[in-house]
Tab-separated table of C-alpha atoms in Angstrom:
chain	number	residue	atom	x	y	z
A	10	MET	CA	-17.430	-9.436	-12.147
A	11	LEU	CA	-15.766	-6.581	-14.026
A	12	ILE	CA	-15.513	-7.132	-17.775
A	13	ARG	CA	-12.092	-6.330	-19.229
A	14	LEU	CA	-12.265	-4.794	-22.694
A	15	ALA	CA	-8.950	-4.532	-24.558
A	16	PHE	CA	-8.503	-2.276	-27.609
A	17	SER	CA	-5.553	-2.837	-29.912
A	18	ILE	CA	-6.382	-0.612	-32.874
A	19	ARG	CA	-3.947	0.795	-35.406
A	20	SER	CA	-5.762	4.167	-35.501
A	21	LYS	CA	-5.002	6.146	-32.339
A	22	LYS	CA	-7.964	8.451	-32.940
A	23	LEU	CA	-10.457	5.558	-33.266
A	24	GLU	CA	-8.981	3.760	-30.274
A	25	ASN	CA	-9.346	6.855	-28.062
A	26	GLN	CA	-12.917	7.505	-29.283
A	27	LEU	CA	-14.027	3.965	-28.456
A	28	LYS	CA	-12.135	3.956	-25.161
A	29	ARG	CA	-14.020	7.051	-23.974
A	30	ARG	CA	-17.359	5.552	-24.975
A	31	PHE	CA	-16.884	2.390	-22.900
A	32	LEU	CA	-15.832	3.891	-19.581
A	33	LEU	CA	-18.663	2.151	-17.726
A	34	SER	CA	-18.964	1.056	-14.079
A	35	ASP	CA	-18.636	-2.651	-14.851
A	36	VAL	CA	-16.073	-2.388	-17.657
A	37	ARG	CA	-12.321	-1.928	-17.375
A	38	VAL	CA	-10.924	-0.563	-20.626
A	39	GLU	CA	-7.300	-1.119	-21.641
A	40	SER	CA	-5.654	0.104	-24.857
A	41	TYR	CA	-2.532	-1.371	-26.444
A	42	GLY	CA	-2.639	-0.328	-30.112
A	43	GLN	CA	-0.026	2.411	-29.803
A	44	LEU	CA	2.532	0.367	-27.875
A	45	LYS	CA	5.701	-1.023	-29.450
A	46	THR	CA	4.649	-4.626	-28.808
A	47	PRO	CA	0.808	-4.527	-28.778
A	48	TRP	CA	0.347	-8.227	-29.553
A	49	GLN	CA	2.370	-9.426	-26.538
A	50	LYS	CA	0.354	-7.114	-24.269
A	51	VAL	CA	-2.962	-8.305	-25.687
A	52	VAL	CA	-2.336	-12.020	-25.189
A	53	ARG	CA	-1.179	-11.418	-21.590
A	54	SER	CA	-3.959	-9.015	-20.596
A	55	CYS	CA	-6.551	-11.541	-19.259
A	56	SER	CA	-9.284	-9.626	-21.154
A	57	ASP	CA	-12.856	-10.820	-21.753
A	58	ILE	CA	-13.277	-8.974	-25.065
A	59	ILE	CA	-10.421	-8.154	-27.438
A	60	VAL	CA	-11.001	-5.590	-30.201
A	61	ILE	CA	-7.999	-5.753	-32.529
A	62	SER	CA	-7.072	-4.420	-35.966
A	63	GLU	CA	-6.503	-7.188	-38.477
A	64	SER	CA	-3.128	-5.648	-39.351
A	65	LEU	CA	-1.912	-6.140	-35.744
A	66	LEU	CA	-2.550	-9.898	-35.793
A	67	PRO	CA	0.528	-12.117	-36.321
A	68	ARG	CA	0.750	-13.701	-39.752
A	69	PRO	CA	-1.044	-15.702	-40.860
A	70	ALA	CA	-4.083	-14.056	-39.243
A	71	GLU	CA	-5.678	-17.476	-38.695
A	72	SER	CA	-2.855	-18.425	-36.300
A	73	GLY	CA	-3.237	-15.175	-34.347
A	74	ILE	CA	-6.985	-15.713	-33.912
A	75	ALA	CA	-6.366	-19.319	-32.829
A	76	MET	CA	-3.942	-18.065	-30.147
A	77	LEU	CA	-6.587	-15.654	-28.818
A	78	ASN	CA	-9.217	-18.393	-28.737
A	79	ASP	CA	-6.856	-20.636	-26.740
A	80	LEU	CA	-6.317	-18.083	-23.944
A	81	PRO	CA	-7.563	-19.189	-20.475
A	82	GLU	CA	-10.228	-16.453	-20.402
A	83	ASN	CA	-11.710	-17.695	-23.714
A	84	PRO	CA	-12.119	-14.057	-24.868
A	85	THR	CA	-14.646	-12.799	-27.383
A	86	THR	CA	-12.609	-11.658	-30.408
A	87	VAL	CA	-13.643	-8.642	-32.493
A	88	VAL	CA	-11.464	-8.044	-35.570
A	89	LEU	CA	-11.492	-4.653	-37.348
A	90	LEU	CA	-10.927	-4.573	-41.125
A	91	ASN	CA	-9.829	-1.513	-43.115
A	92	ASN	CA	-11.366	-2.825	-46.344
A	93	ASP	CA	-15.011	-3.733	-46.858
A	94	SER	CA	-14.425	-7.228	-48.253
A	95	ALA	CA	-17.089	-9.885	-47.708
A	96	GLU	CA	-14.563	-12.552	-48.705
A	97	GLU	CA	-12.041	-11.328	-46.092
A	98	GLN	CA	-14.737	-11.140	-43.414
A	99	ALA	CA	-15.831	-14.729	-44.148
A	100	ARG	CA	-12.197	-15.914	-43.971
A	101	LEU	CA	-11.659	-14.378	-40.516
A	102	VAL	CA	-14.970	-15.707	-39.159
A	103	ALA	CA	-14.054	-19.168	-40.448
A	104	ALA	CA	-10.708	-18.806	-38.637
A	105	GLY	CA	-12.542	-18.321	-35.328
A	106	ALA	CA	-13.154	-14.579	-34.960
A	107	ASP	CA	-16.430	-13.956	-33.128
A	108	VAL	CA	-17.173	-10.630	-34.839
A	109	VAL	CA	-15.599	-8.933	-37.870
A	110	LEU	CA	-16.324	-5.220	-38.413
A	111	TYR	CA	-15.420	-2.752	-41.181
A	112	THR	CA	-13.821	0.424	-39.809
A	113	GLY	CA	-15.340	2.481	-42.595
A	114	ILE	CA	-18.787	2.438	-40.927
A	115	SER	CA	-19.724	5.291	-38.607
A	116	GLU	CA	-18.246	5.462	-35.137
A	117	LYS	CA	-21.771	5.126	-33.710
A	118	SER	CA	-22.461	1.899	-35.641
A	119	LEU	CA	-19.062	0.529	-34.694
A	120	ALA	CA	-19.650	1.306	-30.998
A	121	GLU	CA	-23.151	-0.203	-31.065
A	122	ALA	CA	-21.774	-3.441	-32.523
A	123	ILE	CA	-19.169	-3.636	-29.739
A	124	GLU	CA	-21.884	-2.828	-27.164
A	125	ARG	CA	-23.893	-5.821	-28.382
A	126	THR	CA	-20.787	-7.983	-27.937
A	127	LEU	CA	-20.346	-6.549	-24.445
A	128	GLU	CA	-23.936	-7.396	-23.499
A	129	SER	CA	-23.520	-10.933	-24.836
A	130	ARG	CA	-20.451	-11.352	-22.633
A	131	ARG	CA	-22.399	-10.134	-19.580
A	132	GLN	CA	-25.095	-12.709	-20.306
A	133	LEU	CA	-22.419	-15.397	-20.705
A	134	HIS	CA	-21.166	-14.615	-17.183
A	135	GLN	CA	-24.707	-14.850	-15.834
A	136	ILE	CA	-25.381	-18.197	-17.549
A	137	ASP	CA	-22.033	-19.569	-16.379
A	138	ARG	CA	-22.802	-18.659	-12.766
A	139	PHE	CA	-26.279	-20.160	-13.021
A	140	ASP	CA	-24.941	-23.419	-14.454
A	141	ARG	CA	-22.361	-23.763	-11.690
A	142	LYS	CA	-24.819	-23.229	-8.849
A	143	ALA	CA	-25.838	-26.385	-7.067
A	144	SER	CA	-29.519	-27.173	-7.006
A	145	SER	CA	-29.339	-27.128	-3.219
A	146	ARG	CA	-27.410	-23.894	-2.767
A	147	PRO	CA	-27.102	-22.628	0.810
A	148	ARG	CA	-30.221	-20.941	2.180
A	149	ILE	CA	-31.031	-19.219	5.445
A	150	ASP	CA	-33.607	-21.973	6.066
A	151	ASP	CA	-30.668	-24.387	6.427
A	152	PHE	CA	-30.129	-22.812	9.853
A	153	ILE	CA	-33.641	-23.412	11.226
A	154	SER	CA	-33.202	-24.451	14.838
A	155	ASP	CA	-35.107	-25.477	17.975
A	156	SER	CA	-32.549	-23.629	20.083
A	157	GLU	CA	-33.624	-20.256	21.432
A	158	LYS	CA	-30.017	-19.047	21.262
A	159	MET	CA	-29.766	-19.975	17.577
A	160	GLN	CA	-33.180	-18.493	16.768
A	161	MET	CA	-32.135	-15.152	18.259
A	162	PHE	CA	-28.937	-15.296	16.234
A	163	MET	CA	-30.800	-15.967	12.979
A	164	ASP	CA	-33.176	-13.057	13.654
A	165	GLN	CA	-30.096	-10.852	13.724
A	166	VAL	CA	-28.816	-12.404	10.483
A	167	ARG	CA	-32.096	-11.722	8.669
A	168	GLN	CA	-31.890	-8.045	9.596
A	169	VAL	CA	-28.535	-7.575	7.845
A	170	ILE	CA	-29.194	-9.636	4.695
A	171	PRO	CA	-30.702	-6.796	2.587
A	172	SER	CA	-27.819	-4.365	3.171
A	173	SER	CA	-24.343	-4.213	1.636
A	174	SER	CA	-22.641	-3.537	4.965
A	175	VAL	CA	-19.386	-5.249	5.858
A	176	LEU	CA	-19.981	-8.298	8.060
A	177	LEU	CA	-17.671	-10.153	10.430
A	178	ILE	CA	-18.728	-13.735	11.180
A	179	THR	CA	-17.021	-15.302	14.172
A	180	GLY	CA	-17.290	-18.695	15.789
A	181	GLU	CA	-15.405	-21.870	16.486
A	182	THR	CA	-14.010	-24.102	13.768
A	183	GLY	CA	-16.722	-26.076	11.981
A	184	VAL	CA	-19.786	-24.008	12.983
A	185	GLY	CA	-20.570	-23.147	9.355
A	186	LYS	CA	-19.203	-19.643	8.805
A	187	GLU	CA	-18.718	-20.008	5.044
A	188	HIS	CA	-22.089	-21.740	4.669
A	189	LEU	CA	-23.744	-18.798	6.430
A	190	ALA	CA	-21.892	-16.301	4.244
A	191	LYS	CA	-23.080	-18.123	1.108
A	192	ALA	CA	-26.661	-18.170	2.427
A	193	ILE	CA	-26.562	-14.434	3.161
A	194	HIS	CA	-25.276	-13.784	-0.366
A	195	ALA	CA	-27.870	-16.102	-1.946
A	196	GLU	CA	-30.763	-14.219	-0.350
A	197	SER	CA	-29.358	-10.700	-0.675
A	198	PRO	CA	-29.908	-8.216	-3.512
A	199	ARG	CA	-26.461	-9.303	-4.778
A	200	SER	CA	-27.491	-12.924	-5.368
A	201	ALA	CA	-27.219	-12.519	-9.155
A	202	GLY	CA	-23.552	-11.580	-8.741
A	203	PRO	CA	-20.606	-13.859	-7.965
A	204	PHE	CA	-19.618	-15.243	-4.553
A	205	ILE	CA	-15.829	-15.428	-4.307
A	206	ALA	CA	-14.241	-17.109	-1.277
A	207	VAL	CA	-10.595	-16.684	-0.261
A	208	ASN	CA	-9.029	-18.546	2.664
A	209	THR	CA	-6.324	-16.131	3.779
A	210	ALA	CA	-4.641	-18.851	5.863
A	211	ALA	CA	-4.362	-21.317	2.990
A	212	LEU	CA	-2.002	-19.303	0.761
A	213	PRO	CA	1.647	-18.381	1.231
A	214	GLU	CA	2.081	-14.711	2.127
A	215	GLN	CA	3.830	-13.900	-1.162
A	216	LEU	CA	0.869	-15.215	-3.190
A	217	LEU	CA	-1.976	-13.862	-1.071
A	218	GLU	CA	-1.627	-10.265	-2.260
A	219	SER	CA	-1.869	-11.349	-5.894
A	220	GLU	CA	-4.811	-13.653	-5.066
A	221	LEU	CA	-6.736	-10.786	-3.465
A	222	PHE	CA	-5.804	-7.820	-5.660
A	223	GLY	CA	-4.446	-9.328	-8.881
A	224	HIS	CA	-1.203	-8.491	-10.655
A	225	GLU	CA	0.075	-7.072	-13.907
A	226	GLN	CA	2.367	-8.837	-16.331
A	227	GLY	CA	5.967	-8.576	-15.126
A	228	ALA	CA	5.013	-7.484	-11.600
A	229	PHE	CA	7.300	-10.183	-10.177
A	230	THR	CA	9.288	-13.195	-11.312
A	231	GLY	CA	6.951	-15.655	-12.979
A	232	ALA	CA	4.169	-13.138	-13.690
A	233	VAL	CA	4.107	-13.804	-17.426
A	234	ARG	CA	0.446	-12.785	-17.760
A	235	SER	CA	-1.832	-10.358	-15.993
A	236	ARG	CA	-4.158	-11.934	-13.423
A	237	ARG	CA	-7.414	-10.763	-11.900
A	238	GLY	CA	-7.700	-10.686	-8.148
A	239	ALA	CA	-10.581	-11.966	-6.039
A	240	PHE	CA	-11.948	-8.453	-5.446
A	241	GLU	CA	-12.228	-7.810	-9.184
A	242	LEU	CA	-13.807	-11.234	-9.758
A	243	ALA	CA	-16.375	-10.473	-7.024
A	244	HIS	CA	-17.516	-7.195	-8.633
A	245	GLY	CA	-21.290	-6.926	-8.306
A	246	GLY	CA	-21.395	-9.699	-5.710
A	247	THR	CA	-19.773	-10.782	-2.444
A	248	ILE	CA	-16.214	-11.578	-1.402
A	249	PHE	CA	-15.738	-13.880	1.585
A	250	LEU	CA	-12.425	-13.558	3.441
A	251	ASP	CA	-12.046	-16.616	5.657
A	252	GLU	CA	-9.524	-16.830	8.521
A	253	ILE	CA	-9.032	-13.056	8.356
A	254	GLY	CA	-7.160	-13.177	11.665
A	255	GLU	CA	-4.209	-14.864	9.936
A	256	MET	CA	-3.734	-12.149	7.315
A	257	PRO	CA	-0.233	-10.576	7.413
A	258	LEU	CA	-0.103	-7.034	8.831
A	259	HIS	CA	1.094	-5.329	5.637
A	260	LEU	CA	-1.855	-6.808	3.716
A	261	GLN	CA	-4.217	-5.735	6.495
A	262	THR	CA	-3.154	-2.156	5.712
A	263	LYS	CA	-3.965	-2.628	2.022
A	264	LEU	CA	-7.299	-4.283	2.847
A	265	LEU	CA	-8.238	-1.342	5.065
A	266	ARG	CA	-7.697	1.028	2.139
A	267	VAL	CA	-9.927	-1.152	-0.035
A	268	LEU	CA	-12.702	-1.071	2.574
A	269	GLN	CA	-12.441	2.713	2.795
A	270	ASP	CA	-12.371	3.551	-0.938
A	271	TYR	CA	-13.452	0.295	-2.637
A	272	GLU	CA	-10.518	0.607	-4.988
A	273	VAL	CA	-7.968	-2.177	-5.461
A	274	GLN	CA	-4.510	-1.763	-6.911
A	275	PRO	CA	-3.094	-4.871	-8.604
A	276	VAL	CA	0.517	-5.712	-7.845
A	277	GLY	CA	2.701	-3.851	-10.350
A	278	SER	CA	-0.055	-1.473	-11.453
A	279	GLU	CA	-0.212	2.275	-10.955
A	280	GLU	CA	-3.937	2.499	-11.685
A	281	PRO	CA	-6.540	1.502	-9.088
A	282	ILE	CA	-9.682	-0.424	-10.066
A	283	TRP	CA	-13.028	0.548	-8.534
A	284	VAL	CA	-15.044	-2.464	-7.369
A	285	ASP	CA	-18.604	-2.863	-6.133
A	286	VAL	CA	-18.463	-5.697	-3.606
A	287	ARG	CA	-19.885	-6.704	-0.246
A	288	VAL	CA	-17.163	-7.887	2.107
A	289	ILE	CA	-17.896	-10.699	4.556
A	290	ALA	CA	-14.957	-11.701	6.749
A	291	ALA	CA	-14.739	-14.644	9.143
A	292	SER	CA	-12.455	-15.790	11.921
A	293	ASN	CA	-12.332	-18.482	14.583
A	294	ARG	CA	-9.864	-16.352	16.537
A	295	ASN	CA	-10.743	-13.723	19.115
A	296	LEU	CA	-9.772	-10.674	17.065
A	297	GLU	CA	-9.975	-8.349	20.055
A	298	GLU	CA	-7.260	-10.415	21.716
A	299	GLU	CA	-5.293	-10.405	18.450
A	300	VAL	CA	-5.514	-6.596	18.429
A	301	GLU	CA	-4.202	-6.444	22.002
A	302	ALA	CA	-1.365	-8.792	21.059
A	303	GLY	CA	-0.420	-6.585	18.107
A	304	ASN	CA	-1.263	-9.227	15.500
A	305	PHE	CA	-4.280	-7.445	14.043
A	306	ARG	CA	-4.817	-3.779	13.205
A	307	LYS	CA	-7.246	-2.028	15.525
A	308	ASP	CA	-8.612	0.248	12.777
A	309	LEU	CA	-9.244	-2.758	10.491
A	310	PHE	CA	-11.023	-4.603	13.321
A	311	TYR	CA	-13.310	-1.597	13.891
A	312	ARG	CA	-14.026	-1.377	10.153
A	313	LEU	CA	-14.850	-5.091	9.893
A	314	SER	CA	-16.873	-5.377	13.094
A	315	VAL	CA	-19.603	-2.831	12.329
A	316	VAL	CA	-21.867	-5.876	12.330
A	317	MET	CA	-20.437	-8.932	14.100
A	318	LEU	CA	-22.289	-12.246	13.920
A	319	THR	CA	-21.125	-14.959	16.315
A	320	ILE	CA	-22.464	-18.424	15.472
A	321	PRO	CA	-23.244	-20.423	18.648
A	322	PRO	CA	-21.221	-23.659	18.937
A	323	LEU	CA	-23.070	-26.949	18.731
A	324	ARG	CA	-22.476	-27.812	22.406
A	325	LEU	CA	-24.605	-24.784	23.396
A	326	ARG	CA	-27.564	-25.910	21.291
A	327	LYS	CA	-27.687	-29.655	21.781
A	328	GLU	CA	-31.449	-29.676	21.223
A	329	ASP	CA	-30.596	-29.295	17.515
A	330	ILE	CA	-28.460	-32.447	17.366
A	331	PRO	CA	-31.237	-35.022	16.649
A	332	THR	CA	-32.570	-32.931	13.761
A	333	LEU	CA	-29.070	-32.395	12.364
A	334	VAL	CA	-28.252	-36.096	12.646
A	335	GLU	CA	-31.392	-37.098	10.742
A	336	TYR	CA	-30.759	-34.448	8.091
A	337	TYR	CA	-27.169	-35.512	7.401
A	338	VAL	CA	-27.951	-39.234	7.550
A	339	ASN	CA	-30.499	-38.657	4.786
A	340	PHE	CA	-28.019	-36.478	2.865
A	341	TYR	CA	-25.089	-38.902	3.013
A	342	GLN	CA	-27.040	-42.102	2.402
A	343	GLN	CA	-28.226	-40.596	-0.888
A	344	LYS	CA	-24.741	-39.377	-1.734
A	345	ILE	CA	-23.053	-42.681	-0.856
A	346	GLY	CA	-25.859	-44.925	-2.081
A	347	ARG	CA	-26.638	-46.766	1.169
A	348	GLU	CA	-30.071	-47.240	2.705
A	349	ILE	CA	-30.165	-46.492	6.428
A	350	ILE	CA	-33.583	-46.968	8.028
A	351	ARG	CA	-32.878	-45.964	11.607
A	352	ILE	CA	-30.368	-44.853	14.233
A	353	SER	CA	-30.318	-46.804	17.479
A	354	ASP	CA	-31.322	-45.010	20.662
A	355	ALA	CA	-27.892	-45.635	22.160
A	356	ALA	CA	-26.212	-44.093	19.092
A	357	MET	CA	-28.459	-41.026	19.235
A	358	GLN	CA	-27.699	-40.648	22.946
A	359	ALA	CA	-23.991	-40.765	22.134
A	360	PHE	CA	-24.476	-38.031	19.529
A	361	CYS	CA	-26.333	-35.850	22.041
A	362	ARG	CA	-23.898	-36.517	24.895
A	363	TYR	CA	-20.745	-35.568	22.986
A	364	ASP	CA	-19.555	-31.923	23.093
A	365	TRP	CA	-18.515	-31.700	19.403
A	366	PRO	CA	-15.332	-29.580	19.547
A	367	GLY	CA	-15.348	-29.644	15.724
A	368	ASN	CA	-19.017	-28.555	15.680
A	369	VAL	CA	-21.285	-29.290	12.692
A	370	ARG	CA	-18.382	-30.170	10.405
A	371	GLU	CA	-17.239	-32.870	12.827
A	372	LEU	CA	-20.837	-34.132	13.095
A	373	MET	CA	-21.001	-34.429	9.294
A	374	ASN	CA	-17.695	-36.334	9.159
A	375	VAL	CA	-18.832	-38.763	11.884
A	376	ILE	CA	-22.132	-39.461	10.110
A	377	GLU	CA	-20.448	-40.014	6.741
A	378	ARG	CA	-18.010	-42.444	8.417
A	379	ALA	CA	-20.855	-44.260	10.196
A	380	ILE	CA	-22.781	-44.779	6.953
A	381	LEU	CA	-19.673	-46.126	5.214
A	382	LEU	CA	-18.934	-48.575	8.062
A	383	CYS	CA	-22.520	-49.595	8.830
A	384	LYS	CA	-23.074	-53.252	7.866
A	385	GLY	CA	-26.858	-53.212	8.123
A	386	ASP	CA	-29.654	-50.684	7.829
A	387	GLU	CA	-29.253	-49.283	11.362
A	388	ILE	CA	-26.472	-47.084	12.723
A	389	THR	CA	-25.370	-48.300	16.159
A	390	THR	CA	-22.655	-47.234	18.591
A	391	LYS	CA	-20.336	-49.794	16.940
A	392	ASP	CA	-20.309	-47.566	13.846
A	393	LEU	CA	-19.220	-44.491	15.826
A	394	PRO	CA	-15.658	-43.376	16.670
A	395	ASN	CA	-14.259	-44.315	20.071
A	396	VAL	CA	-14.455	-40.744	21.289
A	397	LEU	CA	-18.274	-40.880	21.078
A	398	GLN	CA	-18.454	-44.195	22.913
A	399	GLY	CA	-16.623	-43.001	26.047
A	400	ASP	CA	-18.204	-42.603	29.454
A	401	VAL	CA	-19.975	-39.307	29.968
A	402	GLY	CA	-17.873	-38.850	33.088
A	403	ASP	CA	-14.631	-38.836	31.094
A	404	MET	CA	-14.879	-35.122	30.379
A	405	GLY	CA	-15.081	-34.401	34.053
A	406	ASN	CA	-11.846	-36.323	34.558
A	407	VAL	CA	-10.224	-34.529	31.633
A	408	LEU	CA	-10.977	-31.104	33.113
A	409	SER	CA	-10.126	-32.063	36.686
A	410	GLY	CA	-7.002	-30.863	38.411
A	411	SER	CA	-5.382	-34.287	38.121
A	412	ALA	CA	-5.631	-34.108	34.340
A	413	GLY	CA	-3.876	-30.783	34.039
A	414	LEU	CA	-6.344	-28.058	35.089
A	415	ASN	CA	-6.348	-27.008	38.714
A	416	PRO	CA	-9.145	-24.535	39.584
A	417	SER	CA	-7.257	-23.418	42.684
A	418	SER	CA	-4.539	-22.049	40.384
A	419	TRP	CA	-7.030	-19.668	38.780
A	420	ARG	CA	-6.953	-17.213	41.667
A	421	GLY	CA	-5.337	-13.950	40.666
A	422	LYS	CA	-5.806	-14.609	36.947
A	423	THR	CA	-8.158	-12.805	34.577
A	424	LEU	CA	-11.019	-14.648	32.879
A	425	ALA	CA	-9.216	-14.325	29.530
A	426	GLU	CA	-6.088	-15.984	31.001
A	427	VAL	CA	-8.114	-18.866	32.459
A	428	GLN	CA	-10.017	-19.304	29.202
A	429	LYS	CA	-6.765	-19.469	27.231
A	430	GLU	CA	-5.324	-22.005	29.691
A	431	ALA	CA	-8.434	-24.200	29.421
A	432	LEU	CA	-8.615	-23.869	25.639
A	433	ASP	CA	-4.958	-24.821	25.216
A	434	HIS	CA	-5.524	-27.879	27.416
A	435	VAL	CA	-8.611	-29.027	25.468
A	436	GLU	CA	-6.925	-28.313	22.110
A	437	ARG	CA	-3.939	-30.410	23.162
A	438	LEU	CA	-6.166	-33.342	24.176
A	439	TYR	CA	-8.207	-33.133	20.983
A	440	LEU	CA	-5.171	-32.886	18.699
A	441	GLN	CA	-3.472	-35.769	20.514
A	442	MET	CA	-6.586	-37.850	19.904
A	443	ILE	CA	-6.880	-37.207	16.151
A	444	LEU	CA	-3.120	-37.437	15.553
A	445	SER	CA	-3.153	-40.777	17.334
A	446	GLU	CA	-6.096	-41.942	15.213
A	447	THR	CA	-4.278	-40.951	11.991
A	448	GLY	CA	-0.853	-42.209	13.003
A	449	GLY	CA	0.636	-38.724	12.881
A	450	ARG	CA	-0.559	-38.001	9.322
A	451	VAL	CA	-1.102	-34.252	9.546
A	452	GLY	CA	-3.135	-33.850	6.346
A	453	GLU	CA	-5.632	-36.528	7.395
A	454	ALA	CA	-5.769	-35.127	10.940
A	455	ALA	CA	-6.481	-31.616	9.611
A	456	LEU	CA	-9.339	-33.033	7.530
A	457	LYS	CA	-10.819	-34.738	10.590
A	458	ALA	CA	-10.467	-31.557	12.647
A	459	GLY	CA	-12.066	-29.452	9.921
A	460	ILE	CA	-9.149	-27.021	9.776
A	461	HIS	CA	-6.487	-26.184	7.211
A	462	GLN	CA	-3.256	-28.180	7.333
A	463	ARG	CA	-1.251	-24.978	7.875
A	464	SER	CA	-3.420	-24.066	10.874
A	465	LEU	CA	-2.894	-27.526	12.372
A	466	TYR	CA	0.885	-27.218	11.978
A	467	ASN	CA	0.734	-23.839	13.758
A	468	LYS	CA	-1.272	-25.320	16.645
A	469	MET	CA	1.085	-28.296	16.924
A	470	LYS	CA	4.071	-25.963	17.061
A	471	ARG	CA	2.425	-23.809	19.745
A	472	LEU	CA	1.480	-26.856	21.842
A	473	ASN	CA	4.827	-28.611	21.217
A	474	LEU	CA	3.229	-31.642	19.544
A	475	LYS	CA	5.385	-33.614	17.083
A	476	LYS	CA	3.858	-35.870	14.444
A	477	GLU	CA	6.609	-38.467	14.949
A	478	THR	CA	5.253	-39.133	18.444
A	479	PHE	CA	1.973	-40.488	17.044
A	480	ARG	CA	3.262	-42.710	14.259
A	481	HIS	CA	1.929	-46.251	14.566
A	482	ARG	CA	4.616	-48.781	15.290
């Protein structure tokens, strides 16, 4: 990520000299020493390193340093003294200052001391990222498959890993788009940098712009402090924009400018920030259809789809299901603390027969549920949801004309129109099933479906489904 370095120095000449010296690619320099209220600007600047003259600290100085140390960013504090007093330096260090420097030393020595602080902060970011990484972070090997379709797809993925090109990952809900994005990042030259994920459908429109691009203090009501956006946090690494198809049009315009110039402009700021990021976007919508409908900018779609990766749904690679079942049974029994020795043949057949509209995420949820409900050391069909225990012929009845789809009505329609009609019908049946299972509790139903609650509300509105209809009586 970019390191923010704030100078609040009484001497304008010294502040300008140091500011020029630290105009580096991964450092954003801000200066507040000559403002009327420098202290208020400093504490609301969200800086990583604060270089401040002792005379600009509120009195007593110990209280001012304590306030800086309590900021959310936990900044490194460098205090500049005008007098070379060992006693004063010891007092400020005891109060919590990280570094205390005498301004009477040469500009070169002063700058070198701040450079050492800057390097320490970089290393702190690296250590923090390392500590937060799971021991089993996503890898490309997680997608090893017996399916020829999936193998061809992964060959394509491996070709694009070394580059920094924009990627668009498409596929149905639950196929593992974010997992793939994390795996690509983990094995790319940017793996030492951060991976920042933003679900553009999960945030209200008025907050999404600030989440992506950041904001300055006072940019809008409630913006009492400056805030870094996801693009700035992802500097040197990868930003993952999930559900890109639900981004509002006016933000699509701003995103397009970022992809063209790699400069972001925080809300309320007049100065752009250059960022070095790889952008990976994802959508379970057909963006070409969204472009035709006027919901998605054509120029943004072209910019994002230079390389488009479409993950095959689980129903098109059923030969992978036994391996996936065994993998996740082993994973969840360790996580939950249950010992499962085997899966009955009938249960495995049910897994392989089902079409998995929620894909791998639904498979994971079913296995976790089965392990929790299993009373012995073997998973049987009794431990599986009703939808997996149905007759294999049920799907044929569901898609027959008597159930709502009449193939004879397809004449004169385009393939896209028929596909939309069929998808709406299947979505309705699936949502009716999970809403019935949860008694109309939308949050729980969204979790089962592997989609965001807002997305489920949108689908229910489009399909005219009301939660009250499914409440258990």
